[in-house]
Short mmCIF file of C-alpha atoms and ligand atoms in Angstrom, two decimals:
data_model
loop_
_atom_site.label_atom_id
_atom_site.label_comp_id
_atom_site.label_asym_id
_atom_site.label_seq_id
_atom_site.Cartn_x
_atom_site.Cartn_y
_atom_site.Cartn_z
CA UNK A 1 0.00 0.00 0.00
CA UNK A 2 1.43 3.40 -1.02
CA UNK A 3 2.09 5.85 1.80
CA UNK A 4 0.88 9.46 1.66
CA UNK A 5 4.54 10.53 1.38
CA UNK A 6 4.70 8.84 -2.06
CA UNK A 7 1.83 10.83 -3.58
CA UNK A 8 1.68 13.99 -5.64
CA UNK A 9 -1.29 16.31 -5.29
CA UNK A 10 -2.75 14.93 -8.54
CA UNK A 11 -2.37 11.33 -7.34
CA UNK A 12 -4.02 12.10 -4.02
CA UNK A 13 -6.81 13.95 -5.83
CA UNK A 14 -7.46 10.84 -7.96
CA UNK A 15 -7.55 8.71 -4.81
CA UNK A 16 -10.08 11.02 -3.17
CA UNK A 17 -12.27 11.00 -6.29
CA UNK A 18 -12.19 7.20 -6.35
CA UNK A 19 -13.45 7.28 -2.75
CA UNK A 20 -16.27 9.61 -3.77
CA UNK A 21 -14.76 12.54 -1.83
CA UNK A 22 -14.17 15.96 -3.39
CA UNK A 23 -10.64 16.13 -4.79
CA UNK A 24 -10.40 19.80 -3.83
CA UNK A 25 -9.09 18.71 -0.41
CA UNK A 26 -6.01 17.00 -1.85
CA UNK A 27 -3.63 19.97 -1.95
CA UNK A 28 -4.55 21.24 1.52
CA UNK A 29 -4.30 17.77 3.06
CA UNK A 30 -0.87 17.15 1.56
CA UNK A 31 0.32 20.63 2.51
CA UNK A 32 -0.72 20.00 6.12
CA UNK A 33 1.20 16.73 6.10
CA UNK A 34 4.37 18.40 4.76
CA UNK A 35 4.04 21.22 7.29
CA UNK A 36 3.39 19.12 10.39
CA UNK A 37 4.53 15.59 9.51
CA UNK A 38 1.07 14.53 10.71
CA UNK A 39 -2.17 13.94 8.85
CA UNK A 40 -3.83 16.79 10.62
CA UNK A 41 -3.45 18.54 13.94
CA UNK A 42 -6.39 18.68 16.33
CA UNK A 43 -6.85 22.41 15.75
CA UNK A 44 -7.09 21.82 11.98
CA UNK A 45 -9.34 18.75 11.97
CA UNK A 46 -12.55 20.74 11.51
CA UNK A 47 -11.26 22.03 8.15
CA UNK A 48 -11.58 18.55 6.62
CA UNK A 49 -14.65 16.31 6.23
CA UNK A 50 -14.63 13.61 8.89
CA UNK A 51 -15.18 10.94 6.24
CA UNK A 52 -11.99 12.01 4.47
CA UNK A 53 -9.84 11.79 7.61
CA UNK A 54 -11.36 8.41 8.52
CA UNK A 55 -10.71 7.02 5.05
CA UNK A 56 -7.12 8.23 4.98
CA UNK A 57 -6.45 6.89 8.47
CA UNK A 58 -7.75 3.46 7.56
CA UNK A 59 -6.40 3.12 4.01
CA UNK A 60 -3.42 5.40 3.53
CA UNK A 61 -0.45 5.16 5.91
CA UNK A 62 1.30 8.51 6.24
CA UNK A 63 4.77 7.11 5.86
CA UNK A 64 6.51 3.83 5.15
CA UNK A 65 9.68 4.31 7.22
CA UNK A 66 10.26 4.16 10.96
CA UNK A 67 12.93 5.78 13.06
CA UNK A 68 15.46 3.09 14.05
CA UNK A 69 18.09 5.14 15.85
CA UNK A 70 19.16 8.71 16.43
CA UNK A 71 22.65 9.74 17.48
CA UNK A 72 23.90 13.18 18.44
CA UNK A 73 27.59 14.09 17.97
CA UNK A 74 29.62 16.36 20.22
CA UNK A 75 29.25 19.20 17.68
CA UNK A 76 25.42 18.88 17.70
CA UNK A 77 25.23 16.99 14.39
CA UNK A 78 22.39 14.46 14.51
CA UNK A 79 22.38 11.26 12.50
CA UNK A 80 19.08 9.53 11.90
CA UNK A 81 18.78 5.94 10.83
CA UNK A 82 15.46 5.15 9.13
CA UNK A 83 14.23 1.62 8.68
CA UNK A 84 12.46 1.06 5.37
CA UNK A 85 9.45 -1.19 4.92
CA UNK A 86 11.60 -3.96 3.42
CA UNK A 87 14.05 -3.94 6.36
CA UNK A 88 16.82 -1.93 4.67
CA UNK A 89 18.10 1.14 6.48
CA UNK A 90 19.33 4.56 5.35
CA UNK A 91 21.02 7.40 7.14
CA UNK A 92 20.39 11.13 6.98
CA UNK A 93 22.14 13.87 8.89
CA UNK A 94 21.12 17.20 10.43
CA UNK A 95 23.92 19.74 10.82
CA UNK A 96 23.40 22.86 12.94
CA UNK A 97 24.42 26.07 11.18
CA UNK A 98 26.66 28.63 12.90
CA UNK A 99 23.52 30.81 12.94
CA UNK A 100 21.60 29.67 16.02
CA UNK A 101 18.23 29.30 14.30
CA UNK A 102 19.24 27.36 11.20
CA UNK A 103 20.40 23.92 10.19
CA UNK A 104 21.21 21.95 7.05
CA UNK A 105 20.25 18.40 6.12
CA UNK A 106 22.09 15.71 4.21
CA UNK A 107 19.82 13.14 2.53
CA UNK A 108 20.44 9.72 0.99
CA UNK A 109 19.13 8.76 -2.43
CA UNK A 110 19.87 5.02 -2.59
CA UNK A 111 20.34 2.08 -0.25
CA UNK A 112 24.08 1.54 -0.65
CA UNK A 113 25.82 2.72 -3.78
CA UNK A 114 27.15 1.18 -6.99
CA UNK A 115 29.82 3.81 -7.60
CA UNK A 116 32.53 2.00 -5.60
CA UNK A 117 34.47 5.11 -4.63
CA UNK A 118 37.53 3.66 -2.96
CA UNK A 119 37.51 5.82 0.17
CA UNK A 120 33.78 5.71 0.94
CA UNK A 121 32.11 3.58 3.64
CA UNK A 122 28.81 3.44 1.76
CA UNK A 123 30.54 1.78 -1.19
CA UNK A 124 31.66 -1.10 1.01
CA UNK A 125 28.14 -2.48 1.31
CA UNK A 126 27.49 -2.39 -2.45
CA UNK A 127 24.24 -1.24 -4.07
CA UNK A 128 20.90 -2.55 -2.81
CA UNK A 129 18.20 -0.43 -4.40
CA UNK A 130 16.97 3.05 -5.23
CA UNK A 131 14.98 4.93 -2.63
CA UNK A 132 11.42 5.82 -3.61
CA UNK A 133 10.36 9.47 -3.76
CA UNK A 134 8.36 8.96 -0.56
CA UNK A 135 11.37 7.53 1.30
CA UNK A 136 13.36 10.60 0.24
CA UNK A 137 10.55 12.94 1.31
CA UNK A 138 10.31 11.16 4.68
CA UNK A 139 14.01 11.83 5.35
CA UNK A 140 13.32 15.51 4.71
CA UNK A 141 10.28 15.55 7.01
CA UNK A 142 12.20 13.76 9.77
CA UNK A 143 15.11 16.19 9.56
CA UNK A 144 12.73 19.13 9.53
CA UNK A 145 11.04 17.80 12.70
CA UNK A 146 14.42 17.14 14.28
CA UNK A 147 15.52 20.72 13.54
CA UNK A 148 12.28 22.10 14.99
CA UNK A 149 12.77 20.09 18.18
CA UNK A 150 16.04 21.95 18.84
CA UNK A 151 14.60 25.37 17.98
CA UNK A 152 16.06 25.55 14.48
CA UNK A 153 14.69 25.68 10.97
CA UNK A 154 15.85 23.27 8.28
CA UNK A 155 17.02 25.83 5.72
CA UNK A 156 19.01 23.81 3.17
CA UNK A 157 19.38 20.21 2.07
CA UNK A 158 22.04 18.45 0.09
CA UNK A 159 21.82 15.06 -1.60
CA UNK A 160 25.23 13.92 -0.45
CA UNK A 161 24.34 10.97 1.77
CA UNK A 162 24.25 7.35 0.68
CA UNK A 163 24.04 6.73 -3.06
CA UNK A 164 24.50 8.55 -6.36
CA UNK A 165 21.40 10.75 -6.73
CA UNK A 166 21.68 11.14 -10.50
CA UNK A 167 21.32 7.37 -10.93
CA UNK A 168 17.93 7.58 -9.25
CA UNK A 169 16.36 10.41 -11.23
CA UNK A 170 12.96 8.72 -11.51
CA UNK A 171 12.46 9.08 -7.77
CA UNK A 172 14.81 11.95 -6.98
CA UNK A 173 13.14 14.53 -9.24
CA UNK A 174 9.56 13.93 -8.02
CA UNK A 175 10.85 14.07 -4.41
CA UNK A 176 12.70 17.35 -5.04
CA UNK A 177 9.63 18.74 -6.76
CA UNK A 178 7.49 18.09 -3.68
CA UNK A 179 10.14 19.20 -1.16
CA UNK A 180 10.94 22.40 -3.06
CA UNK A 181 7.43 23.42 -4.13
CA UNK A 182 5.94 26.39 -2.32
CA UNK A 183 2.63 24.68 -1.71
CA UNK A 184 4.14 21.48 -0.20
CA UNK A 185 7.62 21.26 1.35
CA UNK A 186 8.18 24.95 0.70
CA UNK A 187 11.96 24.71 0.87
CA UNK A 188 12.60 26.46 -2.46
CA UNK A 189 14.93 25.30 -5.24
CA UNK A 190 17.79 27.54 -4.16
CA UNK A 191 18.05 25.73 -0.86
CA UNK A 192 18.64 22.35 -2.51
CA UNK A 193 22.01 20.97 -3.68
CA UNK A 194 22.45 17.78 -5.67
CA UNK A 195 25.90 16.23 -5.46
CA UNK A 196 27.18 13.76 -8.05
CA UNK A 197 30.37 11.93 -8.96
CA UNK A 198 29.76 13.17 -12.51
CA UNK A 199 26.95 11.28 -14.21
CA UNK A 200 26.81 13.35 -17.41
CA UNK A 201 23.27 12.46 -18.63
CA UNK A 202 22.01 13.07 -15.08
CA UNK A 203 23.61 16.52 -14.94
CA UNK A 204 21.94 17.35 -18.25
CA UNK A 205 18.60 16.05 -16.95
CA UNK A 206 18.96 18.28 -13.89
CA UNK A 207 19.76 21.24 -16.14
CA UNK A 208 16.67 20.50 -18.21
CA UNK A 209 14.34 20.71 -15.19
CA UNK A 210 14.81 24.47 -15.16
CA UNK A 211 14.90 24.39 -11.36
CA UNK A 212 17.26 26.83 -9.72
CA UNK A 213 19.14 24.19 -7.76
CA UNK A 214 22.79 24.00 -6.82
CA UNK A 215 24.98 21.35 -8.40
CA UNK A 216 28.08 19.90 -6.70
CA UNK A 217 30.44 17.60 -8.59
CA UNK A 218 32.91 15.37 -6.73
CA UNK A 219 36.07 15.37 -8.80
CA UNK A 220 38.73 14.50 -6.16
CA UNK A 221 41.58 14.45 -8.71
CA UNK A 222 42.80 16.81 -11.43
CA UNK A 223 43.48 14.08 -14.02
CA UNK A 224 41.53 11.10 -15.31
CA UNK A 225 43.97 8.38 -14.29
CA UNK A 226 44.26 9.41 -10.61
CA UNK A 227 40.52 9.95 -10.59
CA UNK A 228 39.80 6.49 -12.01
CA UNK A 229 41.77 4.95 -9.12
CA UNK A 230 39.66 6.79 -6.57
CA UNK A 231 36.32 6.81 -8.40
CA UNK A 232 35.94 3.92 -10.84
CA UNK A 233 32.98 5.79 -12.33
CA UNK A 234 35.65 8.19 -13.62
CA UNK A 235 36.39 5.64 -16.34
CA UNK A 236 32.90 6.13 -17.73
CA UNK A 237 32.96 9.93 -18.00
CA UNK A 238 36.23 11.85 -18.31
CA UNK A 239 36.80 15.13 -16.53
CA UNK A 240 36.47 17.09 -19.79
CA UNK A 241 33.05 15.58 -20.44
CA UNK A 242 31.90 16.12 -16.85
CA UNK A 243 33.05 19.73 -16.74
CA UNK A 244 31.40 20.40 -20.10
CA UNK A 245 28.09 19.18 -18.60
CA UNK A 246 28.74 21.31 -15.50
CA UNK A 247 29.37 24.29 -17.82
CA UNK A 248 25.98 23.70 -19.46
CA UNK A 249 24.31 23.61 -16.03
CA UNK A 250 26.08 26.79 -14.97
CA UNK A 251 25.17 28.67 -18.14
CA UNK A 252 21.51 27.64 -17.99
CA UNK A 253 21.04 28.02 -14.25
CA UNK A 254 23.38 30.97 -13.74
CA UNK A 255 24.84 29.74 -10.51
CA UNK A 256 28.40 28.56 -9.82
CA UNK A 257 28.88 24.80 -9.77
CA UNK A 258 30.74 23.51 -6.70
CA UNK A 259 33.66 21.15 -7.35
CA UNK A 260 34.35 18.89 -4.38
CA UNK A 261 37.87 17.73 -3.76
CA UNK A 262 38.75 15.41 -0.86
CA UNK A 263 42.41 15.82 0.07
CA UNK A 264 44.21 12.48 0.50
CA UNK A 265 47.82 12.41 1.65
CA UNK A 266 50.23 11.48 -1.13
CA UNK A 267 47.41 10.73 -3.58
CA UNK A 268 45.96 14.04 -4.80
CA UNK A 269 47.40 16.75 -2.57
CA UNK A 270 50.71 17.68 -4.28
CA UNK A 271 51.29 21.32 -5.27
CA UNK A 272 51.53 20.21 -8.94
CA UNK A 273 48.05 18.69 -8.64
CA UNK A 274 46.75 21.98 -7.25
CA UNK A 275 48.18 23.67 -10.36
CA UNK A 276 46.45 21.09 -12.58
CA UNK A 277 43.18 21.67 -10.73
CA UNK A 278 43.55 25.43 -11.17
CA UNK A 279 44.10 24.84 -14.91
CA UNK A 280 40.91 22.79 -15.06
CA UNK A 281 38.85 25.39 -13.26
CA UNK A 282 40.49 28.07 -15.43
CA UNK A 283 38.07 30.81 -16.28
CA UNK A 284 35.06 28.85 -15.16
CA UNK A 285 33.39 30.58 -12.22
CA UNK A 286 33.14 27.28 -10.38
CA UNK A 287 33.97 27.12 -6.67
CA UNK A 288 36.18 24.44 -5.13
CA UNK A 289 35.22 22.88 -1.80
CA UNK A 290 38.22 21.22 -0.18
CA UNK A 291 37.22 18.37 2.10
CA UNK A 292 39.24 16.78 4.88
CA UNK A 293 39.26 13.00 4.54
CA UNK A 294 37.24 11.24 7.22
CA UNK A 295 38.88 7.88 7.81
CA UNK A 296 36.65 4.92 6.93
CA UNK A 297 39.18 2.09 7.46
CA UNK A 298 40.71 0.23 4.54
CA UNK A 299 39.56 1.30 1.06
CA UNK A 300 37.70 -1.09 -1.23
CA UNK A 301 40.85 -1.99 -3.12
CA UNK A 302 43.10 -2.33 -0.09
CA UNK A 303 44.54 1.20 0.12
CA UNK A 304 44.73 2.76 3.58
CA UNK A 305 44.09 6.45 2.93
CA UNK A 306 45.20 9.21 5.24
CA UNK A 307 44.03 12.80 5.40
CA UNK A 308 46.44 15.42 4.08
CA UNK A 309 48.55 17.13 6.70
CA UNK A 310 47.48 20.65 7.66
CA UNK A 311 50.58 21.97 5.96
CA UNK A 312 49.89 20.17 2.65
CA UNK A 313 46.21 21.17 2.72
CA UNK A 314 47.01 24.83 3.40
CA UNK A 315 49.62 24.87 0.65
CA UNK A 316 47.17 23.22 -1.80
CA UNK A 317 44.53 25.85 -1.05
CA UNK A 318 47.15 28.60 -1.36
CA UNK A 319 48.12 27.47 -4.87
CA UNK A 320 44.45 27.56 -5.93
CA UNK A 321 43.88 31.00 -4.46
CA UNK A 322 47.09 32.37 -6.04
CA UNK A 323 45.69 31.22 -9.38
CA UNK A 324 42.41 33.06 -8.76
CA UNK A 325 40.30 29.99 -7.91
CA UNK A 326 37.62 30.45 -5.25
CA UNK A 327 38.34 27.64 -2.77
CA UNK A 328 37.11 26.95 0.74
CA UNK A 329 37.63 24.21 3.27
CA UNK A 330 34.41 22.49 4.22
CA UNK A 331 34.09 21.68 7.90
CA UNK A 332 33.66 18.01 8.78
CA UNK A 333 30.48 17.43 10.73
CA UNK A 334 29.82 14.67 13.25
CA UNK A 335 32.89 12.49 12.63
CA UNK A 336 32.61 11.01 16.16
CA UNK A 337 29.30 9.33 15.17
CA UNK A 338 30.46 8.48 11.62
CA UNK A 339 28.12 11.13 10.20
CA UNK A 340 30.75 12.94 8.17
CA UNK A 341 31.06 12.71 4.38
CA UNK A 342 31.90 9.24 3.14
CA UNK A 343 31.17 7.63 6.51
CA UNK A 344 27.48 6.80 6.06
CA UNK A 345 26.53 3.21 5.65
CA UNK A 346 23.87 0.70 6.52
CA UNK A 347 24.14 -0.11 10.18
CA UNK A 348 21.79 -3.03 10.59
CA UNK A 349 21.25 -6.32 8.89
CA UNK A 350 19.09 -5.63 5.87
CA UNK A 351 17.03 -8.78 5.78
CA UNK A 352 13.71 -8.36 7.53
CA UNK A 353 13.46 -10.54 10.64
S1 LIG B 259 31.21 8.75 -2.36
FE1 LIG B 259 29.04 8.93 -2.96
S2 LIG B 259 29.01 8.13 -5.07
FE2 LIG B 259 30.95 7.42 -4.16
S3 LIG B 259 30.48 5.36 -3.34
FE3 LIG B 259 30.18 6.87 -1.68
S4 LIG B 259 27.98 7.33 -1.75
FE4 LIG B 259 28.52 6.42 -3.73
#
């Protein structure tokens, strides 16, 4: 049975009509659910026909996931583990902003991941399945409720959790549409970032939506051969091809693409590699986010990666800045509960009891 979180306004309207109830209630009912994470609050109940609420309560579960665990890190980052109806689990993360009333969310798009990035914990469990649009929406609603419970507002979300979002477009785009739309999730396109390892057709599909989203591309190396060692998906699309797609996004959407670069000692952090990266960025107005490596144990192919030293990382950033590239270090959030980038994974056995 589909949960309410899976439905668009049009789908809910059709369901109401099939029940012989006016479909004019569909938008308001769904909006209330997105606003409160409940079907209806007691103070609102009188606004809906009793027969409608009864029918929904008996035939349409609100959500299909349940909260399995919740962990809070020393820096206030909260990691939520949701159990899906089939027993799989996914993680999403709430990160408090430096502004006291705001926070940001990191959402997963797949159970596991097929991209096999060598330094990523998610990759170690392999790919299980795509998340449905409702499972993605439910992560958003949970994080929004979590933020509210600590007196903050969930202001931005990024699809940077488990999985490659652009390999799950069929469910990702409808979920984003409902989360971003003014009359449902109300987050707004500008508050949403999609992060990819560089799936070129997916970047073009995102460009074609016309939504004013942010795009982040994980490149992690300035040349194709180093990149292919770290991200096997790099063999499928070369950096030139990926950056050309990112250029198309930037031109159409008018907002700088973010290039993510995780600094690994002795692998991609040499000054010469910073020069190569600066050459790649060239006149593009793209921004570089430099990430500190969060140890995940042995890589998939047996390499034991180490984060760059502070000295090497500072020098790398200095070379970029001297060449006119806008580069920032991104703060690691929640590493003590394995909530930082690349550390998310399935925690529990996936087979239902
Ligand atoms: S870094 Fe992202 S794309 Fe790569 S394996 Fe991990 S979850 Fe997948």
